[in-house]
Amino acid sequence: MGQEGRSEASAVAGGFETRTHGRGVTYCYTTDRFKTISLHAVWVNPLTAAEASLGALVPAVLKRATQRWPSTTRLHQRLEELYGAHFRADVGKVADRQLISFHLELVDGRFLPGKPNTLAFGLDFLTEVLRRPLVTSAGHFDPTLVEQEKTLLLRRMEAVINDKGQYAALRLLESVAGGRPFGLRKWGQPEEVSAVGPEALYSYYLTLRATRPLLVLAVGAVDPDEVAAAARELISDQGDAPELAALRPYEPLHRDAEVVERQPVSQGKLQQAYATGMTAAHPDYPAMMMYAGVLGGFPHSKLFVNVREKASLAYYAYARLDGALGLMMVGAGIESAHYARARQIIEAQVRSMAEGQISEAELQFTREAYRNEIEAEQDSPDLIIGRKLETVLVGGGLSGVDLISVLERVQRTDIERVAGQVLLDTTYFLTGEEKGEGQST
Amino acid sequence: MSPQKALPLINETLHTFTVPSGLAVAVIPRPGFKKIYATFATHYGSIDNHFRPPGEAAVEVPDGIAHFLEHKMFEKADGGDVFDDFARVGASANAYTDYSTTTFLFSTTQHFWEAFSVLLEFVQRPYFTPENVEKEKGIIEQEIRMYLDMPSDRLHSHLMRALYQVHPARIDIAGTVESIRTITPEALYRCYQTFYHPSNMLVTVIGDVDPQQVVETVARDQERRGLSAKGRIERIFPPEPAEVATPRVEHRMSVARPLLMVGYKDVPEVPGWSRLEREVVAGLTLGMLVGPSSPLYERLYGEGLINERFSARYTQDDSFAFAALGGETPDPDRLEETLTRELPLAPLREEDLERLKRKELGSFVTLFQIPEDLAYLYNHLHFRGLDLLQYPEVLEGVTLERVEAFRQLFTRPERRAVSVIRPLAEPGP
């Protein structure tokens, strides 16, 4: 592979030193307070019905074998030699983008016998996995590995039904999307998985390498020059990629729609999607965070207090923002027969938010709770990486002390103002009983 | 000063102390970290349903009461809510119950001392009324029903019932919808007074705090309450036979494909073994036999009999111990057959042992970065009289002979039970 001379720009923001290398970007957060070094490499891929399954199979096959470690056993032995490095290769989803992710967590050599340079080992491992997969003499992926991973992926897609909460959330999002890409499952559809062959998959892998932005994030006692050098090898293919465009909030197609589905379940899952009209990059997003926090972010919040503590209807009841889509999810696990009552209580809380019925204590507790959460992110390499990735993908938004200080200044009137934008899109109910069906407030 | 134990390689120090009431305190300082994590735990869990309080007659209590009690500790006499007391100072609180412990916890980046005093206060101040006990039943019923819909939770629960004939580890931690309905304030107080005595409890703090100040704060709190050390609680476990209750249990649920878990019942005390050594050896043995770097794993994965979520774990407590292996599989019969045939035979090699020791050492170092996991493990070992800091030394000393000796567990069919969950309707061929 030829090394191309590319211009590099570097900047430091939010604890990260950022360098761009053409199509790739490295983000290094250098600190000596962790016992580990965390490396995360992500290809950002548009989520489309035609390509989602190809995108999902690439990490599944790459994680199986490389030229230097040509079997899964050898690859895992390598990880164990690195004092049990944790390696994950999988596919994720943020709004309508598919994230093809490789995550490696290594013990920092400073805390190991002989003080090995585990960063160098880790970068070498990632480079090997991403750039030198096991290829047959025919010049594509090993057909056996591809078939094995297709089978496992198909089963994993079916197994979504095993986790009823996750299933309900997926079904709700599909209903909200009404065919738009953000409603697609991150693995695509079974028919497409079945159709994938080793040649097509290998050529898709080469396309990813040559055209998709690659983000490399590193947290720990890392040398940004060392990471940048590895990144240059990781992105050395010819080809250009479009800039990462900022995400836009989704446009609601429904107003108070209802979807009821029956399954043999012991507990009904009530899930609602509300359009918020803004992503995490919007200046009003901190006010929206306060809104969602007071409504259902914490044990002091309205949903927990009213649905669980006062009415004893549920073990959990929450509201959670999706800052990439511009959507708020509300959920509770309830007795199927209590559907109408639970909805009535939840929607009364949502109305009370719009009416500004927010106490000083609710505001204060919510601000403090967010501060605790945001400050604690600094203790976790995974959370540091997750927050950075979200900011990069969404195309803005505050984090850390900046976010805390803006949250402190959010007033009741700000929350009332954003409350007016919160619209119930769709209610989804997974129920075990027929009599739960069709009831609504 | 409190006694200190240092782990120079990983730059960590553990401070431990016991105040006159019998309450134990452990502090692991983490300079430079934002979050302080504190737990207040009692050596009391779901298996402690039959016991003799010091100087009293034996008592039997309803299944699931330890977990119920954990929920009810958040109730206050003035009608307020403990969650609000934590929220006021910006701390995030929670609690959990398992087979042998109940743990109350909070984490915070500010106002640690205020939150710490909320923790010390609420765990030592029960308030149960017929009304507040009744109100909780609906909430816990929904918690139980949530677990009833989780296939992996059911798989484990069924396995425990198959492995154990009489030991209360066979009972679900939260009890059943029926058993919790019989819980009364009197029964809760009885359990509270027996098990929430400081001499049966442990406070653990991990974060950027002064250990001496933690110890002094706890000592002052205990002095104010005027509690003195108490006699021993007798926990009554019926003698558990070596043989499993049922070799095989099958259930049907709304799942896409079957799940299988194979369990091997071990005995909690094995002559010639320290318990920590057995736990360490068990982890290494399972890794060598069927971990992701083993030939058996690659074969099972390649044949599609397991996926990445396959797990192999050893669990050990004072009164029970078992190994459990399994996960989602299209063919539970073939997976079971392969595991039971291969586990006693698969080669155990010195180089694999040395490599897996490295892996375990890495996990031990990483543990000190995750306060939740560190406190969980420290607390569990403490209640069983084991020392977390001996882990690297015990690990270093493991020999291939010990691994081979542990593997004998897999050669005893009378110790084996199998739990299977199949879809409601089997998919076509």
Coordinates of C-alpha atoms in Angstrom, one line a residue, chain A residues 46-58 98 146-147 149-151 153-154 157 174 179 181 183-198 200-201 204:
Chain A
P46 CA -24.7 5.6 5.6
L47 CA -27.4 3.2 6.7
T48 CA -29.2 2.0 3.6
A49 CA -31.5 -1.0 3.0
A50 CA -29.2 -2.2 0.2
E51 CA -25.9 -2.1 2.1
A52 CA -26.7 -2.5 5.8
S53 CA -26.1 -6.2 5.8
L54 CA -22.8 -5.9 4.0
G55 CA -21.7 -3.4 6.5
A56 CA -22.8 -5.6 9.4
L57 CA -20.9 -8.6 8.0
V58 CA -17.6 -6.8 7.5
Q98 CA -24.1 2.7 10.5
V146 CA -18.4 -15.7 5.6
E147 CA -21.0 -18.5 5.7
E149 CA -20.9 -15.4 10.2
K150 CA -23.9 -15.1 8.0
T151 CA -25.6 -17.9 9.9
L153 CA -25.9 -12.9 12.1
L154 CA -29.3 -14.3 10.9
M157 CA -31.4 -11.0 14.1
E174 CA -39.6 1.2 12.9
G179 CA -39.6 3.3 6.0
P181 CA -33.3 4.9 6.9
G183 CA -35.7 3.0 11.2
L184 CA -33.6 0.3 9.6
R185 CA -32.1 -2.3 11.8
K186 CA -28.3 -1.9 12.1
W187 CA -27.9 -5.5 10.7
G188 CA -30.2 -4.9 7.7
Q189 CA -32.7 -7.5 6.6
P190 CA -32.4 -11.4 6.6
E191 CA -32.9 -11.6 2.8
E192 CA -29.9 -9.4 2.2
V193 CA -27.7 -11.3 4.6
S194 CA -28.5 -14.5 2.9
A195 CA -27.6 -13.1 -0.5
V196 CA -24.1 -11.9 0.5
G197 CA -21.1 -13.9 -1.1
P198 CA -17.4 -13.7 -0.1
A200 CA -19.1 -9.1 -2.9
L201 CA -18.3 -8.8 0.8
Y204 CA -17.5 -3.9 -0.1

